[in-house]
CSV table of C-alpha atoms and ligand atoms in Angstrom, one decimal:
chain,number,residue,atom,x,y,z
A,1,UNK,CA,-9.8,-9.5,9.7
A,2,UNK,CA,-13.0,-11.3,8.5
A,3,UNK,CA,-15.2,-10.1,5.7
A,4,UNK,CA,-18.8,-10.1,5.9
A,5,UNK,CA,-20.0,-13.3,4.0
A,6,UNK,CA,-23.2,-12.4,2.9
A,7,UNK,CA,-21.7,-9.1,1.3
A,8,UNK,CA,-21.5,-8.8,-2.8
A,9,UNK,CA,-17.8,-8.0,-3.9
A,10,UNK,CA,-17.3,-5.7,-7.0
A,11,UNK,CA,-14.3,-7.8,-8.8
A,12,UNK,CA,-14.4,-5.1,-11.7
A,13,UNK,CA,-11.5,-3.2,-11.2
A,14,UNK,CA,-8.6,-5.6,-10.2
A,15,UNK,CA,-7.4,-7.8,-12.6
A,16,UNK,CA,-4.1,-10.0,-13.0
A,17,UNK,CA,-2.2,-9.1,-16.1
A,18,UNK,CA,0.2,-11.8,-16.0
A,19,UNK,CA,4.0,-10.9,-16.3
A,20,UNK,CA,6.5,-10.3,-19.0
A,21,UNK,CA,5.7,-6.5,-19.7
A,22,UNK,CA,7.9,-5.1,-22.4
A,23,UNK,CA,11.5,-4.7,-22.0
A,24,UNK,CA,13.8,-1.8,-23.1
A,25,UNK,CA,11.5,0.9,-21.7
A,26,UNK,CA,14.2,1.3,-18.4
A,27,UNK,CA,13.4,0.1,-15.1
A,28,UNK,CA,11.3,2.9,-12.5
A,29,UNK,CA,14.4,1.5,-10.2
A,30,UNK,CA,13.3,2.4,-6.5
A,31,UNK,CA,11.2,4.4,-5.1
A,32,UNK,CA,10.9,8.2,-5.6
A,33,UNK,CA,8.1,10.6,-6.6
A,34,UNK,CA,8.2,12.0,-10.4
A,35,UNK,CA,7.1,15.6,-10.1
A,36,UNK,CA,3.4,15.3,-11.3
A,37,UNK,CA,2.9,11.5,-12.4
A,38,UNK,CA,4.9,8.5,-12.3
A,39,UNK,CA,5.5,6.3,-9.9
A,40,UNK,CA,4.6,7.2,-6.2
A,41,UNK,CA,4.7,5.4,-3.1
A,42,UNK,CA,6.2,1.9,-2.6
A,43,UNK,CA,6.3,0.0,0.6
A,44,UNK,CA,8.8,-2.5,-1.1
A,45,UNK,CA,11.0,-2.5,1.9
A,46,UNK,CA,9.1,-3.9,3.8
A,47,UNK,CA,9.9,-7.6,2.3
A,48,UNK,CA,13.4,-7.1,3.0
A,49,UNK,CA,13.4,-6.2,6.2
A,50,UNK,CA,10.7,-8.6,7.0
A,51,UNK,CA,13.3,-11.2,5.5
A,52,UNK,CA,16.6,-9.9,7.0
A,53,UNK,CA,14.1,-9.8,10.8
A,54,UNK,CA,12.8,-13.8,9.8
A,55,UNK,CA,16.7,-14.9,10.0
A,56,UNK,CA,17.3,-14.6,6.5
A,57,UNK,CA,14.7,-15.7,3.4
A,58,UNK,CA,15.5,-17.7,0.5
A,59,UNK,CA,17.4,-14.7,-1.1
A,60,UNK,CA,19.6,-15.1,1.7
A,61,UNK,CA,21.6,-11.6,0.5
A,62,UNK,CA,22.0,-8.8,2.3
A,63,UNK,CA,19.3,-6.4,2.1
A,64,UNK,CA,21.6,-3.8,0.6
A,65,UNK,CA,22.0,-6.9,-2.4
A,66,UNK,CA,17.8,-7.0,-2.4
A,67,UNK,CA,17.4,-3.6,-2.6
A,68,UNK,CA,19.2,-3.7,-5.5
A,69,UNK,CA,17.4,-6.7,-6.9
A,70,UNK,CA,19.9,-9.3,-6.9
A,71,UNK,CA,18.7,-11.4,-3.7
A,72,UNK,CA,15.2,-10.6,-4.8
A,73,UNK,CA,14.5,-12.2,-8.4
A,74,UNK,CA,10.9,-13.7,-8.6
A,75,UNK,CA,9.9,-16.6,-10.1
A,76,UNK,CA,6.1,-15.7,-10.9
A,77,UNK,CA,4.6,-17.0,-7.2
A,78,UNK,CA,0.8,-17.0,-7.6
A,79,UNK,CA,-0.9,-15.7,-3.8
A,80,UNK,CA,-2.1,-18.7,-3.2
A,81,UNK,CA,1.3,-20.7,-4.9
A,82,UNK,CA,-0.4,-20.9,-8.0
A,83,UNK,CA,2.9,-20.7,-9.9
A,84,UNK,CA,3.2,-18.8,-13.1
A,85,UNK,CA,-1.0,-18.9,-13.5
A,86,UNK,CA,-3.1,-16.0,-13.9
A,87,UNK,CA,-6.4,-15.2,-11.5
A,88,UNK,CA,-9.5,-14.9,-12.8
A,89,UNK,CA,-10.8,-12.1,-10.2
A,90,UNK,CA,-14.0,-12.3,-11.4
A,91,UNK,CA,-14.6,-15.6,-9.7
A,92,UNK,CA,-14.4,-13.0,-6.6
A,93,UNK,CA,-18.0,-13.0,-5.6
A,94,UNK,CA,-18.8,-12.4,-2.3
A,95,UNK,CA,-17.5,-11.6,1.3
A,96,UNK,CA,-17.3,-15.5,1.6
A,97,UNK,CA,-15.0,-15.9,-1.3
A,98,UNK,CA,-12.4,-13.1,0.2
A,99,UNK,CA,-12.5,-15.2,3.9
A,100,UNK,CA,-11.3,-17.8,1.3
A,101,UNK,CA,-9.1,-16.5,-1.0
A,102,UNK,CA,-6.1,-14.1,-0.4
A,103,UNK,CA,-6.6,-13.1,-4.3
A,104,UNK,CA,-10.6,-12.3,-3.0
A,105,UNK,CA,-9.4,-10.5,-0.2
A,106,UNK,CA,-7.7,-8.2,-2.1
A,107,UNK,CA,-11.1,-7.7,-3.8
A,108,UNK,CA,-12.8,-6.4,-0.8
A,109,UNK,CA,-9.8,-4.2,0.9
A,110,UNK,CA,-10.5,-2.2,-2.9
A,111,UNK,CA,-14.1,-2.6,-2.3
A,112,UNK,CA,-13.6,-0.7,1.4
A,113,UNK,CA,-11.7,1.7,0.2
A,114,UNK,CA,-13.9,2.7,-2.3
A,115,UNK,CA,-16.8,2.6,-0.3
A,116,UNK,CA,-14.7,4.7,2.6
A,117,UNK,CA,-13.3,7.5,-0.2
A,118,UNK,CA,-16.5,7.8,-1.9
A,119,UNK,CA,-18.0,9.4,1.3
A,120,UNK,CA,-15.7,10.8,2.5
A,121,UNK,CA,-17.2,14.5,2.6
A,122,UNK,CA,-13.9,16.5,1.5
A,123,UNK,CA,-13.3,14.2,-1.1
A,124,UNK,CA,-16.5,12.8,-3.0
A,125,UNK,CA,-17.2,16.2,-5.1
A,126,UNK,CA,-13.2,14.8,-6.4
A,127,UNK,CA,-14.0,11.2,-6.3
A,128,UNK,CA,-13.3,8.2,-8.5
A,129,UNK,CA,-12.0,5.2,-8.3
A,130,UNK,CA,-8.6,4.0,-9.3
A,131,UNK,CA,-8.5,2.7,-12.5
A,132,UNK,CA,-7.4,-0.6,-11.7
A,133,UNK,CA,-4.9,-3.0,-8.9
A,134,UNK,CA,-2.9,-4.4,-11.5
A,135,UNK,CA,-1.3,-7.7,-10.3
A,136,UNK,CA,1.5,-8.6,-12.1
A,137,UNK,CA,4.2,-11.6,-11.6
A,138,UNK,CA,7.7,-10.5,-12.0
A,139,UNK,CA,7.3,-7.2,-14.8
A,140,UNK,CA,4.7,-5.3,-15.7
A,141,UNK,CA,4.1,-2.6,-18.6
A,142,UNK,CA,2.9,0.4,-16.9
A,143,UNK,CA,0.6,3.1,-19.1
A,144,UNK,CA,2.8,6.3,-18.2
A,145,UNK,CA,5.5,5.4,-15.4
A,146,UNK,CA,7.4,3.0,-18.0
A,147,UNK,CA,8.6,-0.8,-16.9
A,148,UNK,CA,8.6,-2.3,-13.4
A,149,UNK,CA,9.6,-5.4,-11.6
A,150,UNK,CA,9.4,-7.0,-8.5
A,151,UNK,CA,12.1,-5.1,-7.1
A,152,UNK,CA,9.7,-1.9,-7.5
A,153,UNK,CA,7.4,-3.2,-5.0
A,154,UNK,CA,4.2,-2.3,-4.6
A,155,UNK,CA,3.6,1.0,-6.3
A,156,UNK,CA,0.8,4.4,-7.7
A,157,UNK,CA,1.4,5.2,-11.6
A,158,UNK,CA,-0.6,8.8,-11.0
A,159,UNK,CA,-0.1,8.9,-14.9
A,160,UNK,CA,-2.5,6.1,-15.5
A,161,UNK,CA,-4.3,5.9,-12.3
A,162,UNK,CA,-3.4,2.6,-11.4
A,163,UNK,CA,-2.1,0.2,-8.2
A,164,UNK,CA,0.6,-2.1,-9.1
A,165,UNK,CA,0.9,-4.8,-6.9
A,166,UNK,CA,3.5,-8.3,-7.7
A,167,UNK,CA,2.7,-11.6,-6.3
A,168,UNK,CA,6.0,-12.0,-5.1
A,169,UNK,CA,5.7,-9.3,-2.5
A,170,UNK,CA,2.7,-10.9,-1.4
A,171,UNK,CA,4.1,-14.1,-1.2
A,172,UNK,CA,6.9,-13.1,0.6
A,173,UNK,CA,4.8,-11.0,3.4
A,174,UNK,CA,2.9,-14.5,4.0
A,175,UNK,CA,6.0,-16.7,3.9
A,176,UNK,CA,7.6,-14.9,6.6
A,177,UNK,CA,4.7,-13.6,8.9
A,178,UNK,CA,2.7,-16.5,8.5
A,179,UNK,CA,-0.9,-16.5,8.5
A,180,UNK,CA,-2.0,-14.3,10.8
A,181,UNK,CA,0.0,-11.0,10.4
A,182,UNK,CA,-0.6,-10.8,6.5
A,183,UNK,CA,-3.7,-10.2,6.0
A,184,UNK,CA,-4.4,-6.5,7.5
A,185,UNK,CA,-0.4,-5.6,6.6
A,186,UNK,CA,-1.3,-6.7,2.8
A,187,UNK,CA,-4.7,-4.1,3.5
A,188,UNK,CA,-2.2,-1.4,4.7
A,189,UNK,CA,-0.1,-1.6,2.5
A,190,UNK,CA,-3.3,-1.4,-0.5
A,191,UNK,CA,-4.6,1.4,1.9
A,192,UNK,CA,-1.6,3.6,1.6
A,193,UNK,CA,-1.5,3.2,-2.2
A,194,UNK,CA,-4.7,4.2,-2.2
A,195,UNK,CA,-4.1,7.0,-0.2
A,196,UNK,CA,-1.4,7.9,-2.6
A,197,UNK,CA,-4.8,8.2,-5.4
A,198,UNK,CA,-6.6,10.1,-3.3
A,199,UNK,CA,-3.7,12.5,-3.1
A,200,UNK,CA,-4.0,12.2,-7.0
A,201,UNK,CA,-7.3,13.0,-7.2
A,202,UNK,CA,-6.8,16.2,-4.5
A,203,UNK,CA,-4.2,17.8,-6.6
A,204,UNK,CA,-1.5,17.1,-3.9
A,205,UNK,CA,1.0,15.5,-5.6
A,206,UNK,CA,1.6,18.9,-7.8
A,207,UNK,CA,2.9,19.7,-4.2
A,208,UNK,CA,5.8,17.8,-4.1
A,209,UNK,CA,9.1,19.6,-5.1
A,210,UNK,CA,11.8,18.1,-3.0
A,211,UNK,CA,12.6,14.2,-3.4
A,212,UNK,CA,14.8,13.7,-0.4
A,213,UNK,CA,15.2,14.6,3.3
A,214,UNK,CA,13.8,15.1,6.8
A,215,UNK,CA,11.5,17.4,5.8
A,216,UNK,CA,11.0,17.3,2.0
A,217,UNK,CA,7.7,17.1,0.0
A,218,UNK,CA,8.5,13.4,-0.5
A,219,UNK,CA,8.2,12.6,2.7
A,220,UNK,CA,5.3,14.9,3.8
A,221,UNK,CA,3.6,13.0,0.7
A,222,UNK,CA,4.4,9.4,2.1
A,223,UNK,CA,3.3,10.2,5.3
A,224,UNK,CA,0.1,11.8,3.9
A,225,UNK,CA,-0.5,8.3,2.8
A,226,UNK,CA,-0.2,6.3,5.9
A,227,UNK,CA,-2.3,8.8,7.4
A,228,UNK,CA,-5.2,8.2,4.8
A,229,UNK,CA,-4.5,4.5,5.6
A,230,UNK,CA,-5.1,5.2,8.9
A,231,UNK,CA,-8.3,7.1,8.3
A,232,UNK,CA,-9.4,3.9,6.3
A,233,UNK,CA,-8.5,1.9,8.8
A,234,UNK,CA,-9.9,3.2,11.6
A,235,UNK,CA,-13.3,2.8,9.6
A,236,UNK,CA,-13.2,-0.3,8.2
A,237,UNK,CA,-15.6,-2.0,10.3
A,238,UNK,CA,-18.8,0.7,9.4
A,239,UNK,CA,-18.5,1.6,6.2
A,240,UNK,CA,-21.4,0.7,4.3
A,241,UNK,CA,-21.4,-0.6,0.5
A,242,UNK,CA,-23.7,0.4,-2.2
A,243,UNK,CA,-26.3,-2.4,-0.6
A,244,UNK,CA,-25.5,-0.9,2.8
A,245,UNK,CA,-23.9,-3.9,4.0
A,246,UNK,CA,-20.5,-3.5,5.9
A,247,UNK,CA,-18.2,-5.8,4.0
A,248,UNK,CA,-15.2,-5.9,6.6
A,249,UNK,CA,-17.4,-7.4,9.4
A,250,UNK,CA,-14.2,-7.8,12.5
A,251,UNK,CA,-10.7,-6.4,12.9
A,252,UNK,CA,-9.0,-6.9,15.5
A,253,UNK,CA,-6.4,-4.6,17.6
A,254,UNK,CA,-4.1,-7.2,17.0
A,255,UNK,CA,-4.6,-6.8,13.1
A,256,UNK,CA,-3.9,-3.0,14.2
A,257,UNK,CA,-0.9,-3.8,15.7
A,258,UNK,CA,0.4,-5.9,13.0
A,259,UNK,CA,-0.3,-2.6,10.5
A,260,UNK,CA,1.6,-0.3,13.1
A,261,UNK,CA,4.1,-2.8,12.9
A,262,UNK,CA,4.7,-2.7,9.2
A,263,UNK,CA,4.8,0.8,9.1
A,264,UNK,CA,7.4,1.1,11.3
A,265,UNK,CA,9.4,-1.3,9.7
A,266,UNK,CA,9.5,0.6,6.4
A,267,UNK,CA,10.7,4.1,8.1
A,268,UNK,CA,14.2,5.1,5.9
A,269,UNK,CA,15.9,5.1,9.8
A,270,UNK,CA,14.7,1.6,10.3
A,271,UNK,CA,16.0,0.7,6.7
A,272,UNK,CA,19.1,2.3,6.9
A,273,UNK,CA,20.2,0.9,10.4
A,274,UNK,CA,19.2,-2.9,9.1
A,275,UNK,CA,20.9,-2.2,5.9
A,276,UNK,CA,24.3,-1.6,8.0
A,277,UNK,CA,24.6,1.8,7.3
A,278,UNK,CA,24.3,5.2,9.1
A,279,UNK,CA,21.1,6.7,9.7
A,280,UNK,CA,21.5,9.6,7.1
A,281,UNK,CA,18.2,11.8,7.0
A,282,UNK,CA,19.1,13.4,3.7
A,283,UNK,CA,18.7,10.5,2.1
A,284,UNK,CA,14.8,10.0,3.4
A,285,UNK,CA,12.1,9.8,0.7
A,286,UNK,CA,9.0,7.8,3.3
A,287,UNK,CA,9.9,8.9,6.9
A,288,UNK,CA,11.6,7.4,10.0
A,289,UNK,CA,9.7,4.8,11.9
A,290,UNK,CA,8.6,6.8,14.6
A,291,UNK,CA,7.2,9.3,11.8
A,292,UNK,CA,5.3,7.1,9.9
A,293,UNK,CA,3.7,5.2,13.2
A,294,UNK,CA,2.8,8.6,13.9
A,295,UNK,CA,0.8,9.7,10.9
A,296,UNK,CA,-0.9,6.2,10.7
A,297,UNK,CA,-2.2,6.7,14.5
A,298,UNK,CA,-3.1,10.3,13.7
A,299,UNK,CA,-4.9,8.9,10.7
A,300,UNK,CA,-6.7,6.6,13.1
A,301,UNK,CA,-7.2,9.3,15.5
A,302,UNK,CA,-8.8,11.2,12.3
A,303,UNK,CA,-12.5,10.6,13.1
A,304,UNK,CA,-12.6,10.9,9.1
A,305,UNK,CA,-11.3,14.5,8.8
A,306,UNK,CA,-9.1,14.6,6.3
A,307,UNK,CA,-7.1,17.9,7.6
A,308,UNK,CA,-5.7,15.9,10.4
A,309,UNK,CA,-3.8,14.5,7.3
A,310,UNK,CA,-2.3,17.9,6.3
A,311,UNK,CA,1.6,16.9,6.8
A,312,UNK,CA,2.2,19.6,4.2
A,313,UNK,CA,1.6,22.0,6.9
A,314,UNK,CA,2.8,20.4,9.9
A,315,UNK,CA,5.9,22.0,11.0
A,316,UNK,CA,7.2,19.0,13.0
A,317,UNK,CA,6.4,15.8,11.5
A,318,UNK,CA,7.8,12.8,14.1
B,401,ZN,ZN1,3.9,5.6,-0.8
């Protein structure tokens, strides 16, 4: 992925707010959609089993241990190993600054998204931006959906608008991918907690009534999200900005694959088998692998119609 140098990026919306958010107000714990706000959407697996496929990170627990935050404590890794400091995102000037910088980068996945949702016919009359990404190191305060930590992942507080994302999680994806997988699996994974806003904004979450199973509104919802990333994705080379210049200037299919690759590595079937267990569909709150592969190809497939995206009325969803 390689961002158009010449483009302006709009830093005014993502901001690091440091770490240490309040204690006491009870951890979100892991990931399930509140019934109309809280917190929606986290890809967190995907570090663990990204670290259980590398051999083994430095947790060096099992991923049942991570998932329960034990292996997985974080010691405040800046992107760029800037340890413990905060990032001033408003140095994030141009398309040049986010070839640079990983923090910058971030900048202009928001900034593409924007520009994608914005026109995006069935969804402009809707449209706003989310209020902020929030980057936080190790705990954040949320405005509605309570404390989180690392363990959380990357998450959507509906009840305040806002992407969480911690430094850890983004450490960890470039620690064990390396350099070139991270940076369009860091975009999907902003993309589908986008997606989860634009969801927001649409009114679907009031859908969502069951948390858990094959078929449940939990899932549909998920997969509604990779298939939005998909849309995004599948777009990200024309969308215009507001000076009409396309700020994500090459993607490659391999960056593609790499996405696709991530997305099948966070389906519950995936997670359950590498966490030892059975694969037990009732337990599902995201989608199996071949599910969630599925609805980010369809959302590629999309040609920017956002009813290819309608998982709520699919009747088979693999
Ligand atoms: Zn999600």
């Amino acid at each position: 992925m390689r961002f158009n140098s010449k483009a302006n990026l709009d830093s005014s919306r993502t901001r690091d707010v440091g770490g240490g958010g309040r204690t006491g107000g009870g951890s979100i714990g892991l990931p399930h959609v509140a019934g109309g706000g809280g917190v929606v959407g986290v890809i967190i697996a995907i570090i663990y089993v990204i670290i259980q496929m590398q051999g083994g990170g430095s947790g060096g627990g099992g991923l049942g241990q991570a998932i329960n935050g034990s292996a997985f404590t974080t010691n405040s890794v800046g992107l760029s190993g800037s340890s413990g400091s905060t990032f001033d995102y408003g140095t994030c000037e141009t398309g040049e600054d986010a070839n640079r910088s990983d923090e910058c980068a971030l900048v202009a996945v928001e900034n593409s998204l924007t520009d994608y949702w914005s026109k995006q016919p069935q969804v402009s009359g809707h449209f706003q931006p989310e209020q902020a990404i929030d980057v936080f190191h190790g705990s954040v305060q949320t405005n509605g959906c309570g404390n989180a930590t690392t363990d959380v992942g990357p998450f959507y507080c509906s009840d305040d608008q806002t992407i969480y994302l911690d430094t850890a999680f983004y450490d960890t994806i470039f620690k064990q991918l390396g350099g070139d997988a991270t940076p369009f699996v860091r975009a999907y994974v902003i993309a589908h907690e986008y997606g989860h806003h634009i969801q927001d904004l649409l009114g679907t979450m009031g859908k969502v009534r069951t948390q858990q199973g094959p078929d449940s509104d939990s899932v549909r919802l998920e997969l509604q999200a990779d298939c939005y990333a998909g849309m995004w994705a599948a777009a990200a080379t024309t969308v215009p900005d507001s000076d009409g210049n396309v700020l994500i200037e090459d993607l490659t299919q391999q960056d593609i694959n790499h996405a696709i690759g991530a997305a099948k590595e966070v389906g519950d079937d995936y997670i359950q088998q590498r966490m030892g267990g059975r694969v037990n569909p009732e337990q599902w709150t995201h989608g199996s692998s071949a599910e969630r592969e599925h609805w980010f190809q369809t959302g590629m497939n999309a040609h920017d119609d956002i009813k290819a995206c309608d998982t709520f009325s699919a009747r088979k969803l693999g």
